[in-house]
Coordinates of C-alpha atoms and ligand atoms in Angstrom, one line a residue:
Chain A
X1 CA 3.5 25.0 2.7
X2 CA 1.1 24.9 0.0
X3 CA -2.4 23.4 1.4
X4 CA -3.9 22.8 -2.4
X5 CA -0.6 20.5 -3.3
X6 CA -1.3 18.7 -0.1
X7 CA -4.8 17.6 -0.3
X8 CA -4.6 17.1 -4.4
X9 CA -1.2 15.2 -5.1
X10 CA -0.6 11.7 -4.6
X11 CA 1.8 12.0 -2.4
X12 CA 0.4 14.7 -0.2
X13 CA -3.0 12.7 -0.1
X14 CA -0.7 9.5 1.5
X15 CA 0.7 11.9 4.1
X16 CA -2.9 12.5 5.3
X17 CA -4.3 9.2 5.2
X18 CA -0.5 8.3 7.1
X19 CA -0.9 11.0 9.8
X20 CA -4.5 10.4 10.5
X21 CA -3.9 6.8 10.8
X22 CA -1.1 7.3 13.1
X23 CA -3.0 9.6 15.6
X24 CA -5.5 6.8 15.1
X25 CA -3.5 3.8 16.2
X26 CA -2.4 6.3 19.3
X27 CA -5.6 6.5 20.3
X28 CA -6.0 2.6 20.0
X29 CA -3.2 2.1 21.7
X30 CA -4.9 4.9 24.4
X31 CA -8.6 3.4 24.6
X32 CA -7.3 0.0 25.1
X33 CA -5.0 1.1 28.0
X34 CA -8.2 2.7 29.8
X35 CA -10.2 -0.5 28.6
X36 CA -7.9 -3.1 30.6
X37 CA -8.7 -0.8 33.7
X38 CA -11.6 -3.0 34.1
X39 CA -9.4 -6.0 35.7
X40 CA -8.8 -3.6 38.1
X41 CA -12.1 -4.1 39.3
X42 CA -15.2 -2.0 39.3
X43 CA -14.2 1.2 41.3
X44 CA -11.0 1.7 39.1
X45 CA -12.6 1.5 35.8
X46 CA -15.8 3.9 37.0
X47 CA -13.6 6.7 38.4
X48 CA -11.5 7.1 34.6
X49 CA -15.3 6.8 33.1
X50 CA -16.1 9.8 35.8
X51 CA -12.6 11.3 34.8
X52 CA -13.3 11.1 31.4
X53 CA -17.1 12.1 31.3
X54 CA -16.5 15.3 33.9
X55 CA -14.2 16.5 32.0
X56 CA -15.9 18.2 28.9
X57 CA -12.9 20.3 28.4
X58 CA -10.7 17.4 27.4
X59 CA -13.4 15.2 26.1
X60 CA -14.7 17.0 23.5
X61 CA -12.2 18.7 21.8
X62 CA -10.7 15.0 21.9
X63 CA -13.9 14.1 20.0
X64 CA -13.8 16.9 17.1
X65 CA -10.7 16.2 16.1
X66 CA -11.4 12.7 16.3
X67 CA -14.3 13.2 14.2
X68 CA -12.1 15.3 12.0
X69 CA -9.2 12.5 11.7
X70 CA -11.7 9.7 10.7
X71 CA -13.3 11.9 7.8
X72 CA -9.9 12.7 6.7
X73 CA -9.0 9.7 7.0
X74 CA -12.3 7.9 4.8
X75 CA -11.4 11.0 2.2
X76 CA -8.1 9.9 1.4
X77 CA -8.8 6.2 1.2
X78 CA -12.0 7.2 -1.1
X79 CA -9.9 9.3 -3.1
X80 CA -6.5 7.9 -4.0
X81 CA -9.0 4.3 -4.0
X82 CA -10.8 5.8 -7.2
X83 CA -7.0 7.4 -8.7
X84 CA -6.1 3.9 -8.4
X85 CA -8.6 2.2 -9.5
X86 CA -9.1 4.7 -12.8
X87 CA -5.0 4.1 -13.2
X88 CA -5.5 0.5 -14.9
X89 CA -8.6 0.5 -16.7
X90 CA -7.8 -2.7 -18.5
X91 CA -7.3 -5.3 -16.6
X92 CA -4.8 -8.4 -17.1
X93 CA -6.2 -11.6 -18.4
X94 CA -3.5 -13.0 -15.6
X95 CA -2.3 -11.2 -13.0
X96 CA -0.2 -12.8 -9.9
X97 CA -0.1 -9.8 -7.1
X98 CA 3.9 -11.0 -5.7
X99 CA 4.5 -9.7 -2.5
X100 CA 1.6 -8.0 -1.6
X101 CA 0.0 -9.3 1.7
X102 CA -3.6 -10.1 1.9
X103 CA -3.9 -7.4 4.5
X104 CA -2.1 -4.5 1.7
X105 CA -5.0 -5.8 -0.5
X106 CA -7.7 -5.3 1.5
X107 CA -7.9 -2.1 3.3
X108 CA -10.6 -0.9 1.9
X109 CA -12.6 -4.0 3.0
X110 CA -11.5 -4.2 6.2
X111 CA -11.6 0.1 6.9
X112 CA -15.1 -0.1 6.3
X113 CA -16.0 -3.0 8.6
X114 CA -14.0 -1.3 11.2
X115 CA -16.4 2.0 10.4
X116 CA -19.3 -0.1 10.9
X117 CA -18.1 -1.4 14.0
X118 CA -17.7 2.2 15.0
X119 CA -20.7 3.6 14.5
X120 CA -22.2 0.3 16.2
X121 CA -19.6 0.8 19.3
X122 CA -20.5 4.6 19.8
X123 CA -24.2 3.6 19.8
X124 CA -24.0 0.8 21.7
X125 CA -21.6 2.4 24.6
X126 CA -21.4 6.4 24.3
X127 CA -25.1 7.1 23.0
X128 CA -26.0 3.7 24.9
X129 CA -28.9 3.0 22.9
X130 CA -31.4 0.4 24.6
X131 CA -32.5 -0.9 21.5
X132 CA -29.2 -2.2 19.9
X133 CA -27.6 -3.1 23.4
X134 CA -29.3 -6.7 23.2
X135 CA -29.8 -7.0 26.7
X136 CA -33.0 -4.9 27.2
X137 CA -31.4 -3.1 30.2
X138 CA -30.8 0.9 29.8
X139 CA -27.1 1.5 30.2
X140 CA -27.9 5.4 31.1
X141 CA -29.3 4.0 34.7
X142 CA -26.5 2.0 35.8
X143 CA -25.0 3.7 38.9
X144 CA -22.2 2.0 41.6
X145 CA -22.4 2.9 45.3
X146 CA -20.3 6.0 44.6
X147 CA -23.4 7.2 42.6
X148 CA -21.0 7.1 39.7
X149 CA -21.8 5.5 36.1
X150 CA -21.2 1.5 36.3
X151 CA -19.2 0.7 33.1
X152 CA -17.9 -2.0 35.2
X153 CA -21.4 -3.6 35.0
X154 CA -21.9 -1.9 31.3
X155 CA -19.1 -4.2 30.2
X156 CA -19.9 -6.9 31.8
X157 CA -24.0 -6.8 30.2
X158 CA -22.7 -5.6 27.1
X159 CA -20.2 -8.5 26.5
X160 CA -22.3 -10.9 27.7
X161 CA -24.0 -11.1 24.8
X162 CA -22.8 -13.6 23.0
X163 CA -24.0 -11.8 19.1
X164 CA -22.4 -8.8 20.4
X165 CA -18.4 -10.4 21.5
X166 CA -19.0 -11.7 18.5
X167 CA -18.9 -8.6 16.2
X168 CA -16.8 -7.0 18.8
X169 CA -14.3 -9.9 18.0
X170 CA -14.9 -10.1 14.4
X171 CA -13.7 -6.3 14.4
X172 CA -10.9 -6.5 16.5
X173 CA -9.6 -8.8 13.9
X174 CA -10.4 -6.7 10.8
X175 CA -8.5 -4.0 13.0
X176 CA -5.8 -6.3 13.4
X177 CA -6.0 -7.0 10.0
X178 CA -5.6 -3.1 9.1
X179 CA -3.0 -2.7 11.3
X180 CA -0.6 -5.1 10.0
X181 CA -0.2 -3.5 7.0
X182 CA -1.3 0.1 8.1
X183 CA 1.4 0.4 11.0
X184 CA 4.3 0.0 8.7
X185 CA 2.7 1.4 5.6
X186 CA 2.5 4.6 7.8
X187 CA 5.9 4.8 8.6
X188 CA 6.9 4.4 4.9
X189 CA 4.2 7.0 3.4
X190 CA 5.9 9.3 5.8
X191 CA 9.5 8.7 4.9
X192 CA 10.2 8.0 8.1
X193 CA 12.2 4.6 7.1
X194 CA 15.2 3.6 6.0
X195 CA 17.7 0.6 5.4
X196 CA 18.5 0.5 9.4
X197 CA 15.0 1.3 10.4
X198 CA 12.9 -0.7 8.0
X199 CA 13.5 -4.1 10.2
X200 CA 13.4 -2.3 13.3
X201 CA 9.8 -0.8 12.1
X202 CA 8.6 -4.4 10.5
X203 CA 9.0 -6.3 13.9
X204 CA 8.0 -3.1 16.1
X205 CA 4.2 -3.3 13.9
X206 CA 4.1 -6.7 14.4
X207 CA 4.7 -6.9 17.5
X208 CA 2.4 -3.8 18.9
X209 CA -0.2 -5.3 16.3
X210 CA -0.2 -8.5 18.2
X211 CA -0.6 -6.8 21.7
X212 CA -3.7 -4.5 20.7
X213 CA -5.6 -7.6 19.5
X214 CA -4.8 -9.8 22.7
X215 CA -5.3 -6.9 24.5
X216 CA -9.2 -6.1 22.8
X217 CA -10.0 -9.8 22.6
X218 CA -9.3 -10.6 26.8
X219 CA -12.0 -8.1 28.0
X220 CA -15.0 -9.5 26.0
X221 CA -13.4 -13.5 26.4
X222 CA -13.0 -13.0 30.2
X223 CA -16.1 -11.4 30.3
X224 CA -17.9 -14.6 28.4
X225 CA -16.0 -17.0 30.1
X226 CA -17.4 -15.5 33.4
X227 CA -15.1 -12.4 34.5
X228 CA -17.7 -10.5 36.5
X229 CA -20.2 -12.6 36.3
X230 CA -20.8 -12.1 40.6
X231 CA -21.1 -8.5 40.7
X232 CA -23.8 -7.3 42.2
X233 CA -23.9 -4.2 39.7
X234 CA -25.1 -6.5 37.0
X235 CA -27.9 -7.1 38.7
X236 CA -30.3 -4.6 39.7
Chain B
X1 CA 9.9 -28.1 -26.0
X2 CA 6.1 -27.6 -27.0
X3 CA 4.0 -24.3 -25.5
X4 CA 0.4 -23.2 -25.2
X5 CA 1.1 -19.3 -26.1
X6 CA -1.8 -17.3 -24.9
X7 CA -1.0 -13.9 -26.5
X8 CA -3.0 -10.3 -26.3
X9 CA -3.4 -8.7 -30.1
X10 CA -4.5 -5.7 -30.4
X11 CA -3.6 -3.9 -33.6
X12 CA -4.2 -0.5 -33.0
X13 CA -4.1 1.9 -29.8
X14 CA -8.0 2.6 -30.8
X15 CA -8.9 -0.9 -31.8
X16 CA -10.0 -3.6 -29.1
X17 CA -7.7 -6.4 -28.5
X18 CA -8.1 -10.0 -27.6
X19 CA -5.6 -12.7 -26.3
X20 CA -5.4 -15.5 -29.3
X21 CA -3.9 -18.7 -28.5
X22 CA -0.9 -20.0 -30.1
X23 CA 0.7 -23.8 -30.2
X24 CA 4.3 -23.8 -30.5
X25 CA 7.1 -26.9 -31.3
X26 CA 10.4 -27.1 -31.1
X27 CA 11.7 -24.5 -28.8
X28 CA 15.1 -25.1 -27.1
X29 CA 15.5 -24.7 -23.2
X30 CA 18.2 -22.1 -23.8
X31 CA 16.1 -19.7 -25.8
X32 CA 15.8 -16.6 -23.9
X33 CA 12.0 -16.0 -23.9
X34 CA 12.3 -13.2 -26.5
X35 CA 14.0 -15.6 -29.0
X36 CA 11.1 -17.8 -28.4
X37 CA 9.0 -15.5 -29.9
X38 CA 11.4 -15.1 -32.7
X39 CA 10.7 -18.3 -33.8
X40 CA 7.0 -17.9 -33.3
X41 CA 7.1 -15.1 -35.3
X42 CA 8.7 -16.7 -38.1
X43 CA 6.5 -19.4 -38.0
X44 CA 3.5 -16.7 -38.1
X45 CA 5.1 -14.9 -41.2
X46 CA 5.8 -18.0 -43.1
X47 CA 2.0 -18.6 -42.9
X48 CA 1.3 -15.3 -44.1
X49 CA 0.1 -13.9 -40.9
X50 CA 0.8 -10.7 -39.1
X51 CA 3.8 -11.3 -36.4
X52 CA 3.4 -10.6 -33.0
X53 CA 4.5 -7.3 -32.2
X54 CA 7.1 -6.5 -28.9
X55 CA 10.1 -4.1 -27.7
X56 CA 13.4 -5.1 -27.1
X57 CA 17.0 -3.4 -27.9
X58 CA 20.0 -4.8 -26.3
X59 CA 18.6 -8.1 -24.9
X60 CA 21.0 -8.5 -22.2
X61 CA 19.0 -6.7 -19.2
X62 CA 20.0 -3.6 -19.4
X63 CA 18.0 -1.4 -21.3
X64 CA 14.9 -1.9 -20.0
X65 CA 12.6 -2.4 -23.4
X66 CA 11.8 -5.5 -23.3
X67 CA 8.5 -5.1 -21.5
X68 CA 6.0 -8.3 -20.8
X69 CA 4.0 -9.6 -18.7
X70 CA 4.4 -13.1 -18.3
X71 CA 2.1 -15.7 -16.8
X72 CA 0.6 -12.4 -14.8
X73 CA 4.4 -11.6 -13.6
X74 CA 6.0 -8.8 -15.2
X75 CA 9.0 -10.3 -16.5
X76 CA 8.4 -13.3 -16.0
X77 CA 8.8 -13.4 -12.0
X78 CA 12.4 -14.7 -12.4
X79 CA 14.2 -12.9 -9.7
X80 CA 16.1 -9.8 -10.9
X81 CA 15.9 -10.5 -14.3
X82 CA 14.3 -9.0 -17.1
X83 CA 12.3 -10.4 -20.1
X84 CA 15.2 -10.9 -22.2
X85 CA 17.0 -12.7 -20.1
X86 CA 14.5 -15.6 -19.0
X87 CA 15.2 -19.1 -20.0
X88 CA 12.5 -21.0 -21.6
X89 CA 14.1 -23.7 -19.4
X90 CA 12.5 -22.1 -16.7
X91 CA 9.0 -23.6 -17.8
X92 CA 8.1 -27.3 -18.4
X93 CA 7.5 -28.7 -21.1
X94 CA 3.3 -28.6 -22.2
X95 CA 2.6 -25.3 -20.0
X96 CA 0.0 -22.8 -21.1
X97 CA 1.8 -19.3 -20.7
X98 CA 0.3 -16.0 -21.1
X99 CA 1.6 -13.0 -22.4
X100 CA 0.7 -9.4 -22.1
X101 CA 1.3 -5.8 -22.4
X102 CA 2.2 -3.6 -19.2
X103 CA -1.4 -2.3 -18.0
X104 CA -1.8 1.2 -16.8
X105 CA -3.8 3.8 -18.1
X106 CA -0.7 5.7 -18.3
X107 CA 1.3 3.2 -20.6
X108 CA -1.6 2.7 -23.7
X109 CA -0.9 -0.1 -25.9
X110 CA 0.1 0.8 -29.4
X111 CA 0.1 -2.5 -30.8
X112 CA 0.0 -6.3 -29.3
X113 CA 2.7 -6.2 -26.6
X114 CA 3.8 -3.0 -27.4
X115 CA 3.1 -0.2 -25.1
X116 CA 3.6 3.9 -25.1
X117 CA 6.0 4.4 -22.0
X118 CA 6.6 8.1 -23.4
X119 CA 4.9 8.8 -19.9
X120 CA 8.5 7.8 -17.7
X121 CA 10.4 10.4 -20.4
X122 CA 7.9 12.8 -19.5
X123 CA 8.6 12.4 -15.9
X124 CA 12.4 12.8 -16.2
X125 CA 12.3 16.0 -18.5
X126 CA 10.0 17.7 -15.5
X127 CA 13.1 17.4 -13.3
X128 CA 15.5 13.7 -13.2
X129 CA 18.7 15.6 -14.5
X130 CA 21.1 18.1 -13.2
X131 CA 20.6 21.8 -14.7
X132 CA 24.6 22.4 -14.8
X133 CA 27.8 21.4 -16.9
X134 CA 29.4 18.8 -14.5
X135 CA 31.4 18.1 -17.3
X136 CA 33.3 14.7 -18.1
X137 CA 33.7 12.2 -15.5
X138 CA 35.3 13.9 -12.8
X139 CA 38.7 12.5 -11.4
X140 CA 38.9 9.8 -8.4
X141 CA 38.5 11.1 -5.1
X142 CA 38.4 14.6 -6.3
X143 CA 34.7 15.0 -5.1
X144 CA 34.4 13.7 -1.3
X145 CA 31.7 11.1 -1.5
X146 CA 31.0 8.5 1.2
X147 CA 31.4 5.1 0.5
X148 CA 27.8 4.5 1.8
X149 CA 26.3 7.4 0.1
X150 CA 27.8 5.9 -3.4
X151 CA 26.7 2.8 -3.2
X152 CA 23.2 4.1 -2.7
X153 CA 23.0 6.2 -4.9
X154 CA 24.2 3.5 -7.4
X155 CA 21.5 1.0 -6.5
X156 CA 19.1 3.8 -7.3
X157 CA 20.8 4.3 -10.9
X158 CA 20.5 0.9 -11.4
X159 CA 16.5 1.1 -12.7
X160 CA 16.8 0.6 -16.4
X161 CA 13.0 2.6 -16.7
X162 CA 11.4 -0.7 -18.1
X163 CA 7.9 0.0 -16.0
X164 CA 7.6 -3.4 -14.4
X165 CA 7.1 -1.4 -11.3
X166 CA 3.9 0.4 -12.9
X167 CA 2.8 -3.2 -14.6
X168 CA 3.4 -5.3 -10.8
X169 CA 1.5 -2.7 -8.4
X170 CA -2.3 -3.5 -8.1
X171 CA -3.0 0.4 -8.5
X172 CA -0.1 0.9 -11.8
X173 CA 1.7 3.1 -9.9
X174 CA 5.1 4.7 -10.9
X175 CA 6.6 5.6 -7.6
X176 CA 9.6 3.4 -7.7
X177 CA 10.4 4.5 -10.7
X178 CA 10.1 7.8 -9.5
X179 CA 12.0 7.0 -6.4
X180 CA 15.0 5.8 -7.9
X181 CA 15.2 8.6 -10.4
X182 CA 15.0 11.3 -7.5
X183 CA 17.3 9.3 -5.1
X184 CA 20.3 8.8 -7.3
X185 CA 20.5 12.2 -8.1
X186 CA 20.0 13.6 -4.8
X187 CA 22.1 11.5 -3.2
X188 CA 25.0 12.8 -4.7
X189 CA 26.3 16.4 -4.4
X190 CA 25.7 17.2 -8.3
X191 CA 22.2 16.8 -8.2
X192 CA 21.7 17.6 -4.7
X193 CA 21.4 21.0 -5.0
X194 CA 17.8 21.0 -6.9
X195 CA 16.7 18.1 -4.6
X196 CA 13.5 20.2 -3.6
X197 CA 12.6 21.3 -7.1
X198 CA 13.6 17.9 -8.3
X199 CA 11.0 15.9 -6.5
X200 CA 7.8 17.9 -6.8
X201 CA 8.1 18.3 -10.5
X202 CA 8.6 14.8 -11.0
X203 CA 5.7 13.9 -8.6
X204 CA 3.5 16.7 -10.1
X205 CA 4.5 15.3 -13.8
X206 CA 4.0 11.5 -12.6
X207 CA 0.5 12.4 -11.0
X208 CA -0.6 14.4 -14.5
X209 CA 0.4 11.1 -16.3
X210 CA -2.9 9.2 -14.4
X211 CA -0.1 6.6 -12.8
X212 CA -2.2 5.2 -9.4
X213 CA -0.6 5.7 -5.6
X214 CA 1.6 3.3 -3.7
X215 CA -0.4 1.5 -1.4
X216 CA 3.1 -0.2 0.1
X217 CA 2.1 -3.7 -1.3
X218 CA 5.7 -4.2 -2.3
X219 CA 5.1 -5.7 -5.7
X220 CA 7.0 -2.9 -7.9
X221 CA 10.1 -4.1 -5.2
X222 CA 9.8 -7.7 -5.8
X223 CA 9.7 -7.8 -9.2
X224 CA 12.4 -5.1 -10.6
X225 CA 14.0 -6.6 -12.3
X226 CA 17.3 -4.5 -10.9
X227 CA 15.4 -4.8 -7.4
X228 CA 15.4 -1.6 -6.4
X229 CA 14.5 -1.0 -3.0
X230 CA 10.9 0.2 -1.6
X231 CA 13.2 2.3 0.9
X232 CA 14.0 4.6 -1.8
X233 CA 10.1 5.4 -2.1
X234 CA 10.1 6.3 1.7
X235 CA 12.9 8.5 0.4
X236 CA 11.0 10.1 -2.1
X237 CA 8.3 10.5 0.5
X238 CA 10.8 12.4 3.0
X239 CA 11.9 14.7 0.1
X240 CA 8.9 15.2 -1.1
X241 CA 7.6 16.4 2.5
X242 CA 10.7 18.5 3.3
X243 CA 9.9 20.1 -0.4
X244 CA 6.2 20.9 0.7
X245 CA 7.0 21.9 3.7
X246 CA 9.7 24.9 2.0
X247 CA 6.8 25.9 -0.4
X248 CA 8.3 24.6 -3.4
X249 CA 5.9 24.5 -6.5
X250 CA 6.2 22.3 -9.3
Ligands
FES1 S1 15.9 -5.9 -24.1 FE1 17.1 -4.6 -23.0 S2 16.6 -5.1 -21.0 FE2 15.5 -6.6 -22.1

């Protein structure tokens, strides 16, 4: 396989942007599943945060090629963003976009909300930062009765804010937004579609697409609406 | 029928154009909307002015000259049908309609409507033919070819090469063009055989030409005027990755 034609023709550059988004929206799909651990209740969720954080093994080769997806990722989209754009220097005096969904037209947009969002997230609860938490309260200190790190009660304080569910929310729905168009896009930059599959694919984004947003959106709502709200963790 | 005609001149590849608006009278509802600007351009020429310049050839759909953009729809956003064969019965009587070359950096405007699509010929010679003699048309049923496979590969002949593809797509890109070229041939056992080859000259060829990248929007489909299907791109894409995969250079 030639690596140069990969990274420098069109369609090579769609295969990466298609493969890093898919290992992506598996990792979603992954950080959401751990995320709804928290209706489990507070020893649940703080043993997989223990799990997770004892393991350096698996957590930081997880988070280099992580790293390494998202630049691919953002060098792509910059990339075949500019090819396009330089493709119709002249624009129409009219132009009616037919077919293309408000979500095809605005990846760009919403990619780099969702980037903010990211670097906000891994401040807020992996480098827990005091100053941009809202609350005034050092995440780092939290501990349960099993001397392990509270993201029970780190959930709860974060979300609480109402500024912060609010960006958290706002996100989640440019993600969804990305998503609705990414999921199948990614299937058809890959060529993995066809006349049987391509209804099969359509409803399977939509539906998944509809799960990871109610599924991002009930942890921050319950947690406004008072989910937690008694545990003594939160306190101290 | 009387028409607001808001038309792009431009006289010369090097020369700036501008649209220039146009009132026309008297135009039947069953003019095709070429033959409307037939009689435009008569009326233009008997005043002594310079007529508005456009491609067509056969004018019954299936050439694929006749190439304009029409009220910011390329062809007119008539469903499966190509310039030549929209009805001015389609608009009402009084609208402002405005007409305008393909735009792509790839396709540069020679003169008004006029555009340089030598780009798409280009593409085919790097690779949309067969290198062998298959000779004449070959004898029913001689060649075992499924029923399925046929009628595919027919849909995919069916692109007539206008561009509205490249004209419809927010980023001008020619990959259903592409698509269909490199599925009808590799979908039957003639051109099968250089399938690899096939599709990364004619993507290395299509990229040279400056044409954008598919961002799956879906226009290009909805507005072929033979509607060839966005599945062939994912075909294209499959090919193409098998083809990469092999080692195959352009
Ligand atoms: S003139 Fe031949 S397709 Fe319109």
């Amino acid at each position: 396989m030639s690596i140069n034609t990969l990274f420098n023709s069109s369609v090579g550059k769609k295969f990466i942007m298609a493969a890093t988004g898919m290992a992506m929206f598996l990792f979603v799909v992954l950080h959401l599943l751990g995320n709804l651990q928290v209706f489990l209740g507070p020893e649940v969720i703080n043993r997989y945060g223990a799990f997770l954080q004892g393991n350096l093994e698996l957590i930081w080769p997880a988070r280099i090629g992580l790293l390494v997806i998202v630049g691919l990722h953002i060098w792509s989209a910059v990339r075949l963003t500019a090819e396009n754009r330089a493709a119709r220097p002249q624009p129409y005096a009219h132009q009616e976009l037919v077919a293309a969904s408000y979500a095809s037209r605005t990846m760009m947009m919403s990619g780099l909300i969702i980037l903010a969002f990211i670097v906000y997230h891994l401040l807020h609860y992996t480098f827990q930062v005091t100053a941009i938490n809202g609350t005034g309260r050092d995440f780092t200190t939290l501990q349960d009765i099993n001397r392990q790190h509270d993201v029970f009660a780190m959930m709860v304080l974060g979300f609480r804010n109402p500024i912060v569910a609010g960006f958290y929310v706002l996100a989640m729905t440019l993600l969804f937004l990305h998503l609705s168009h990414g999921v199948s896009a990614m299937f058809q930059s890959l060529g993995l579609r066809n006349r049987t599959y391509t209804p099969v694919i359509a409803r399977f984004a939509v539906a998944i697409t509809w799960c990871l947003y109610v599924g991002y959106l009930s942890i921050p709502l319950a947690i406004l609406l008072g989910f937690g709200s008694n545990y003594g963790g939160i306190s101290k | 029928m009387n028409l607001t005609l808001r038309v792009w001149r431009q006289k010369s590849p090097q020369e700036p154009g501008r649209i220039v608006d146009y009132p026309v009278t008297g135009i039947i509802p069953d003019m095709s909307f070429l033959e409307m600007l037939d009689v435009v351009n008569e009326g233009l020429i008997a005043k002594g002015e310079e007529p508005i310049a456009f491609d067509s050839d056969c004018r019954e759909g299936i050439c694929g000259t006749c190439s304009i953009v029409i009220n910011g729809r390329a062809h007119g956003g008539q469903k499966g049908t190509t310039a030549c064969q929209l009805h001015m019965r389609h608009f009402q009587d009084g609208q402002t309609i405005t007409v305008e070359p393909w735009r792509a950096k790839a396709f540069p405007v020679l003169r008004d409507l006029v555009t340089d699509r030598g780009a798409f010929d280009r593409i085919i010679q790097a690779g949309g033919f067969v290198s062998v003699n298959t000779g004449g048309t070959p004898d029913a049923n001689c060649l075992p070819i499924g029923k399925a496979e046929s009628d595919l590969a027919m849909d995919a002949a069916a692109c007539i090469g206008c561009g509205a593809c490249v004209a419809a797509c927010k980023n001008a890109s020619a990959m259903l063009f592409v698509s269909a070229k490199v599925s009808h041939l590799s979908l039957l056992p003639q051109g099968e055989v250089e399938k690899d080859q096939r599709v990364m000259s004619m993507v290395t060829q299509m990229d040279k030409e400056g044409f954008g990248n598919c961002t799956v929007t879906g226009s290009c489909e909805a507005v072929c005027p033979k509607e060839i299907s966005l599945d062939f791109i994912a075909r294209l894409n499959r090919e193409y990755g098998v083809s990469l995969l092999k080692g195959v250079q352009a």
